[in-house]
Coordinates of C-alpha atoms and ligand atoms in Angstrom, one line a residue:
X1306 CA -86.0 15.7 -80.6
X1307 CA -84.3 18.8 -81.9
X1308 CA -84.7 19.2 -85.6
X1309 CA -81.9 20.7 -87.6
X1310 CA -84.3 23.4 -88.9
X1311 CA -81.7 26.0 -89.8
X1312 CA -79.9 23.6 -92.1
X1313 CA -78.6 25.6 -95.0
X1314 CA -76.7 23.9 -97.7
X1315 CA -74.2 26.6 -98.7
X1316 CA -71.9 24.7 -100.9
X1317 CA -72.3 21.4 -102.6
X1318 CA -69.3 20.1 -104.3
X1319 CA -69.5 17.2 -106.7
X1320 CA -66.3 15.5 -107.3
X1321 CA -65.3 14.4 -110.7
X1322 CA -66.3 10.8 -110.9
X1323 CA -66.4 8.1 -113.5
X1324 CA -69.3 5.8 -113.8
X1325 CA -72.2 8.0 -113.1
X1326 CA -73.5 8.4 -116.6
X1327 CA -71.3 8.9 -119.7
X1328 CA -72.2 12.5 -120.0
X1329 CA -71.4 13.0 -116.3
X1330 CA -75.0 13.6 -115.5
X1331 CA -76.6 11.3 -112.9
X1332 CA -79.9 10.3 -111.5
X1333 CA -81.2 8.1 -108.7
X1334 CA -84.3 6.8 -107.2
X1335 CA -84.7 7.1 -103.5
X1336 CA -87.1 5.2 -101.3
X1337 CA -89.4 7.4 -99.2
X1338 CA -88.4 7.8 -95.6
X1339 CA -92.1 7.4 -94.5
X1340 CA -92.3 3.9 -96.2
X1341 CA -89.2 2.5 -94.6
X1342 CA -89.6 0.1 -91.8
X1343 CA -87.4 0.6 -88.7
X1344 CA -84.0 -1.1 -89.0
X1345 CA -83.4 -3.5 -86.1
X1346 CA -79.6 -3.7 -86.6
X1347 CA -76.9 -3.0 -89.1
X1348 CA -77.2 -6.5 -90.7
X1349 CA -80.5 -5.3 -92.3
X1350 CA -78.6 -2.5 -94.1
X1351 CA -77.2 -3.1 -97.6
X1352 CA -73.5 -3.4 -98.0
X1353 CA -71.7 -1.2 -100.6
X1354 CA -70.2 -3.0 -103.6
X1355 CA -67.0 -1.1 -103.3
X1356 CA -65.0 -2.1 -100.2
X1357 CA -63.4 1.4 -99.9
X1358 CA -59.7 1.4 -99.1
X1359 CA -59.7 -2.3 -98.5
X1360 CA -60.6 -2.3 -94.9
X1361 CA -61.1 -6.0 -95.6
X1362 CA -60.9 -8.3 -98.6
X1363 CA -64.5 -9.6 -98.3
X1364 CA -67.8 -8.0 -97.4
X1365 CA -67.6 -9.9 -94.1
X1366 CA -64.1 -8.6 -93.2
X1367 CA -65.1 -5.1 -94.3
X1368 CA -68.2 -5.2 -92.0
X1369 CA -66.1 -6.6 -89.1
X1370 CA -63.5 -3.8 -89.5
X1371 CA -66.3 -1.2 -89.1
X1372 CA -67.7 -3.1 -86.1
X1373 CA -64.3 -3.2 -84.4
X1374 CA -63.6 0.5 -85.0
X1375 CA -67.1 1.5 -83.9
X1376 CA -66.9 -0.6 -80.8
X1377 CA -63.7 1.1 -79.6
X1378 CA -65.5 4.4 -79.9
X1379 CA -68.7 3.1 -78.3
X1380 CA -66.9 1.6 -75.3
X1381 CA -64.9 4.9 -74.8
X1382 CA -68.2 6.8 -74.8
X1383 CA -69.9 4.4 -72.4
X1384 CA -66.9 4.6 -70.0
X1385 CA -67.5 8.4 -70.0
X1386 CA -71.2 8.3 -69.2
X1387 CA -73.0 7.9 -72.5
X1388 CA -76.2 5.8 -72.2
X1389 CA -75.5 2.4 -73.9
X1390 CA -79.1 2.0 -75.0
X1391 CA -79.8 5.5 -76.3
X1392 CA -76.4 6.9 -77.2
X1393 CA -75.4 10.5 -76.8
X1394 CA -78.1 12.2 -79.0
X1395 CA -77.4 13.8 -82.4
X1396 CA -74.4 12.2 -84.1
X1397 CA -72.1 13.3 -87.0
X1398 CA -69.6 11.2 -88.8
X1399 CA -67.3 13.6 -90.5
X1400 CA -65.7 11.8 -93.5
X1401 CA -68.1 8.9 -93.5
X1402 CA -67.2 7.5 -97.0
X1403 CA -69.7 4.7 -97.5
X1404 CA -70.6 4.5 -93.8
X1405 CA -68.4 1.5 -92.9
X1406 CA -68.4 2.7 -89.3
X1407 CA -71.6 4.9 -89.1
X1408 CA -73.8 1.9 -90.0
X1409 CA -72.9 0.3 -86.6
X1410 CA -74.7 3.1 -84.8
X1411 CA -78.2 2.5 -86.2
X1412 CA -79.4 1.7 -82.7
X1413 CA -78.4 5.1 -81.5
X1414 CA -79.6 6.8 -84.8
X1415 CA -83.3 6.5 -83.6
X1416 CA -82.6 8.6 -80.5
X1417 CA -81.5 11.7 -82.3
X1418 CA -80.4 12.7 -85.8
X1419 CA -77.4 10.8 -87.2
X1420 CA -75.6 12.4 -90.1
X1421 CA -72.7 11.3 -92.3
X1422 CA -70.8 13.8 -94.6
X1423 CA -67.9 13.3 -97.0
X1424 CA -66.3 15.0 -100.0
X1425 CA -66.8 11.8 -102.0
X1426 CA -70.1 12.5 -103.6
X1427 CA -70.6 9.0 -105.3
X1428 CA -70.3 7.3 -101.9
X1429 CA -72.5 9.9 -100.1
X1430 CA -75.2 9.4 -102.8
X1431 CA -74.9 5.6 -102.4
X1432 CA -75.4 6.1 -98.6
X1433 CA -78.3 8.5 -99.2
X1434 CA -80.1 6.0 -101.4
X1435 CA -79.4 2.9 -99.3
X1436 CA -78.9 3.9 -95.7
X1437 CA -81.4 6.7 -95.2
X1438 CA -83.3 6.1 -93.1
X1439 CA -82.1 5.7 -90.4
X1440 CA -79.2 8.0 -91.3
X1441 CA -79.0 11.4 -93.1
X1442 CA -76.2 12.2 -95.5
X1443 CA -74.8 15.2 -97.4
X1444 CA -71.8 16.0 -99.5
X1445 CA -69.4 18.4 -97.7
X1446 CA -66.6 20.6 -99.0
X1447 CA -62.8 20.8 -98.5
X1448 CA -63.4 24.2 -96.9
X1449 CA -63.9 24.1 -93.1
X1450 CA -67.5 25.2 -93.2
X1451 CA -70.2 22.6 -92.3
X1452 CA -73.8 23.5 -93.0
X1453 CA -75.0 22.6 -89.5
X1454 CA -76.1 25.1 -86.9
X1455 CA -73.9 25.8 -83.8
X1456 CA -73.9 23.1 -81.0
X1457 CA -76.1 20.7 -82.8
X1458 CA -74.3 17.4 -82.2
X1459 CA -73.5 15.5 -79.0
X1460 CA -71.0 13.4 -80.8
X1461 CA -68.8 14.1 -83.9
X1462 CA -66.5 11.4 -84.9
X1463 CA -63.8 11.2 -87.6
X1464 CA -62.2 7.9 -88.5
X1465 CA -58.9 8.5 -90.3
X1466 CA -59.8 12.0 -91.5
X1467 CA -57.1 14.0 -89.7
X1468 CA -54.7 11.5 -91.2
X1469 CA -55.5 13.3 -94.6
X1470 CA -56.2 16.9 -93.8
X1471 CA -53.1 19.0 -94.3
X1472 CA -53.0 22.7 -93.7
X1473 CA -56.6 23.1 -92.6
X1474 CA -56.5 20.9 -89.6
X1475 CA -56.7 23.8 -87.1
X1476 CA -59.6 25.3 -88.9
X1477 CA -61.4 22.0 -89.1
X1478 CA -61.0 21.4 -85.3
X1479 CA -62.5 24.9 -84.7
X1480 CA -65.4 24.0 -87.1
X1481 CA -66.0 20.6 -85.4
X1482 CA -66.0 22.4 -82.0
X1483 CA -68.6 24.9 -83.3
X1484 CA -71.1 22.2 -84.3
X1485 CA -70.7 20.3 -81.0
X1486 CA -72.7 20.9 -77.9
X1487 CA -70.9 21.9 -74.7
X1488 CA -70.3 18.6 -72.8
X1489 CA -70.5 16.7 -76.2
X1490 CA -67.8 14.5 -77.6
X1491 CA -65.4 14.7 -80.5
X1492 CA -63.4 11.7 -81.5
X1493 CA -60.5 11.8 -84.0
X1494 CA -57.9 9.2 -85.1
X1495 CA -54.4 10.2 -86.2
X1496 CA -51.0 8.8 -87.2
X1497 CA -48.5 9.5 -84.4
X1498 CA -45.3 7.9 -83.1
X1499 CA -47.2 4.8 -81.9
X1500 CA -48.8 4.4 -85.3
X1501 CA -45.4 4.6 -87.0
X1502 CA -44.0 2.0 -84.6
X1503 CA -46.9 -0.4 -85.3
X1504 CA -46.8 0.2 -89.0
X1505 CA -43.0 -0.5 -89.0
X1506 CA -43.5 -3.8 -87.2
X1507 CA -46.2 -4.7 -89.8
X1508 CA -44.2 -3.4 -92.7
X1509 CA -47.4 -1.6 -93.7
X1510 CA -47.7 0.0 -97.2
X1511 CA -48.7 3.4 -95.6
X1512 CA -45.3 3.6 -93.9
X1513 CA -43.5 2.9 -97.1
X1514 CA -45.4 5.7 -98.9
X1515 CA -44.3 8.1 -96.2
X1516 CA -40.7 7.0 -95.7
X1517 CA -40.0 7.6 -99.4
X1518 CA -40.7 11.4 -99.1
X1519 CA -38.2 14.1 -98.1
X1520 CA -40.9 15.7 -95.9
X1521 CA -41.1 12.6 -93.7
X1522 CA -37.3 12.2 -93.6
X1523 CA -37.0 15.8 -92.4
X1524 CA -39.9 15.4 -90.0
X1525 CA -37.9 12.6 -88.3
X1526 CA -34.4 14.3 -88.5
X1527 CA -35.6 17.7 -87.3
X1528 CA -37.9 16.3 -84.6
X1529 CA -40.8 18.2 -86.1
X1530 CA -44.4 18.3 -84.8
X1531 CA -46.4 17.9 -88.0
X1532 CA -45.7 16.4 -91.4
X1533 CA -47.8 16.2 -94.6
X1534 CA -46.6 13.8 -97.3
X1535 CA -48.6 14.9 -100.3
X1536 CA -51.1 17.8 -100.7
X1537 CA -54.5 16.4 -101.5
X1538 CA -57.2 14.3 -99.8
X1539 CA -54.8 11.4 -99.9
X1540 CA -52.0 13.3 -98.1
X1541 CA -50.5 11.2 -95.3
X1542 CA -50.4 13.3 -92.1
X1543 CA -48.3 12.6 -89.1
X1544 CA -48.4 14.4 -85.7
X1545 CA -46.0 14.3 -82.8
X1546 CA -48.3 13.4 -80.0
X1547 CA -47.1 16.0 -77.5
X1548 CA -47.8 18.7 -80.1
X1549 CA -51.2 17.4 -80.9
X1550 CA -52.3 17.2 -77.3
X1551 CA -51.2 20.8 -76.9
X1552 CA -53.3 21.8 -80.0
X1553 CA -56.3 19.8 -79.0
X1554 CA -56.2 21.2 -75.5
X1555 CA -56.9 24.7 -76.8
X1556 CA -60.2 23.5 -78.4
X1557 CA -61.3 20.7 -76.1
X1558 CA -60.6 18.7 -72.9
X1559 CA -58.6 15.6 -73.8
X1560 CA -60.6 12.8 -72.1
X1561 CA -58.9 9.7 -73.3
X1562 CA -56.1 8.6 -75.7
X1563 CA -56.6 5.1 -77.2
X1564 CA -53.7 3.5 -79.0
X1565 CA -54.2 1.1 -82.0
X1566 CA -57.8 2.3 -82.1
X1567 CA -58.5 2.7 -85.8
X1568 CA -57.5 0.0 -88.3
X1569 CA -55.2 -1.4 -85.6
X1570 CA -52.7 1.3 -85.7
X1571 CA -54.1 4.8 -85.5
X1572 CA -54.3 6.6 -82.1
X1573 CA -57.7 7.9 -81.1
X1574 CA -58.4 11.0 -79.0
X1575 CA -61.7 11.3 -77.2
X1576 CA -62.3 15.0 -76.6
X1577 CA -65.0 16.8 -74.7
X1578 CA -66.3 20.2 -75.8
X1579 CA -66.2 22.6 -72.8
Ligands
SAM1268 C1 -59.2 7.0 -95.0 S1 -60.9 7.4 -95.5 C2 -61.8 7.0 -94.1 C3 -63.3 6.8 -94.5 C4 -64.2 6.4 -93.3 N1 -64.1 7.3 -92.2 C5 -63.9 5.0 -92.8 O1 -63.3 4.9 -91.7 O2 -64.2 4.0 -93.5 C6 -60.8 9.2 -95.5 C7 -62.1 9.8 -95.9 O3 -62.1 11.2 -95.5 C8 -62.7 12.0 -96.5 N2 -62.2 13.4 -96.4 C9 -61.0 13.8 -96.4 N3 -60.9 15.1 -96.2 C10 -62.2 15.5 -96.0 C11 -62.8 16.8 -95.7 N4 -62.1 17.9 -95.6 N5 -64.2 16.8 -95.5 C12 -64.9 15.6 -95.6 N6 -64.4 14.4 -95.8 C13 -63.0 14.4 -96.1 C14 -62.3 11.3 -97.8 O4 -63.2 11.6 -98.9 C15 -62.4 9.8 -97.4 O5 -63.7 9.3 -97.6

């Protein structure tokens, strides 16, 4: 197995967070990797207390939402030649939060290195304490600069991350391409016209947040290609699909487009690094 021996942590960014010690210091106790028995399946992994962004109202619903989103990705990979038993090799979930989705890849994690990174340091540290092994975790930065060597991963996936990255989306696509092996896969989910249609039918709160903004009204009226409602990690980003396919095609081969893939409404793009 390839070891990520050149791993260099260039920047660690700790977000301001409440609840980790009154003086904003923090500590943790981590079990030793060598003492940990092999995990048979995700049901042996602890569930986080915080059901982040309410992908379900109970731990069971939360777990099932991750299973559903991961299965759509898994099936797309298998359709495109990935070994169902061993998986693709080294895996990265970019924007893993508390590993709602990554946890469903613990079978594949033993056939390579499986990493999760996110800006949200409390969640990453929870994962580091509770889900490692089999996974590896690290806090990443808002700057498009991951600390992995070139061409390290066979799969990089991003579940609802390009729905929040505003002006740096091109730079992030270039960075994800850099860390992916030629022939490897990148999977991203986005809001596009189909998402808006589904959300309108469901009267979803996300749509209401968008429609109230001038940027979104102008995006519709002026037939624009890209729209950011807000300017932080919670920005709601919309792409016109035709524009996005054009952009993605300059970095990757677009292998499949799957509608309703993430949380029932986001459109997924399975991409291959040439
Ligand atoms: C909508 S949540 C999705 C979380 C997770 N992928 C899931 O499906 O449960 C978006 C996540 O992206 C993370 N994020 C946003 N911008 C990021 C960036 N530039 N680098 C790393 N993580 C980012 C946020 O911290 C947040 O955890």
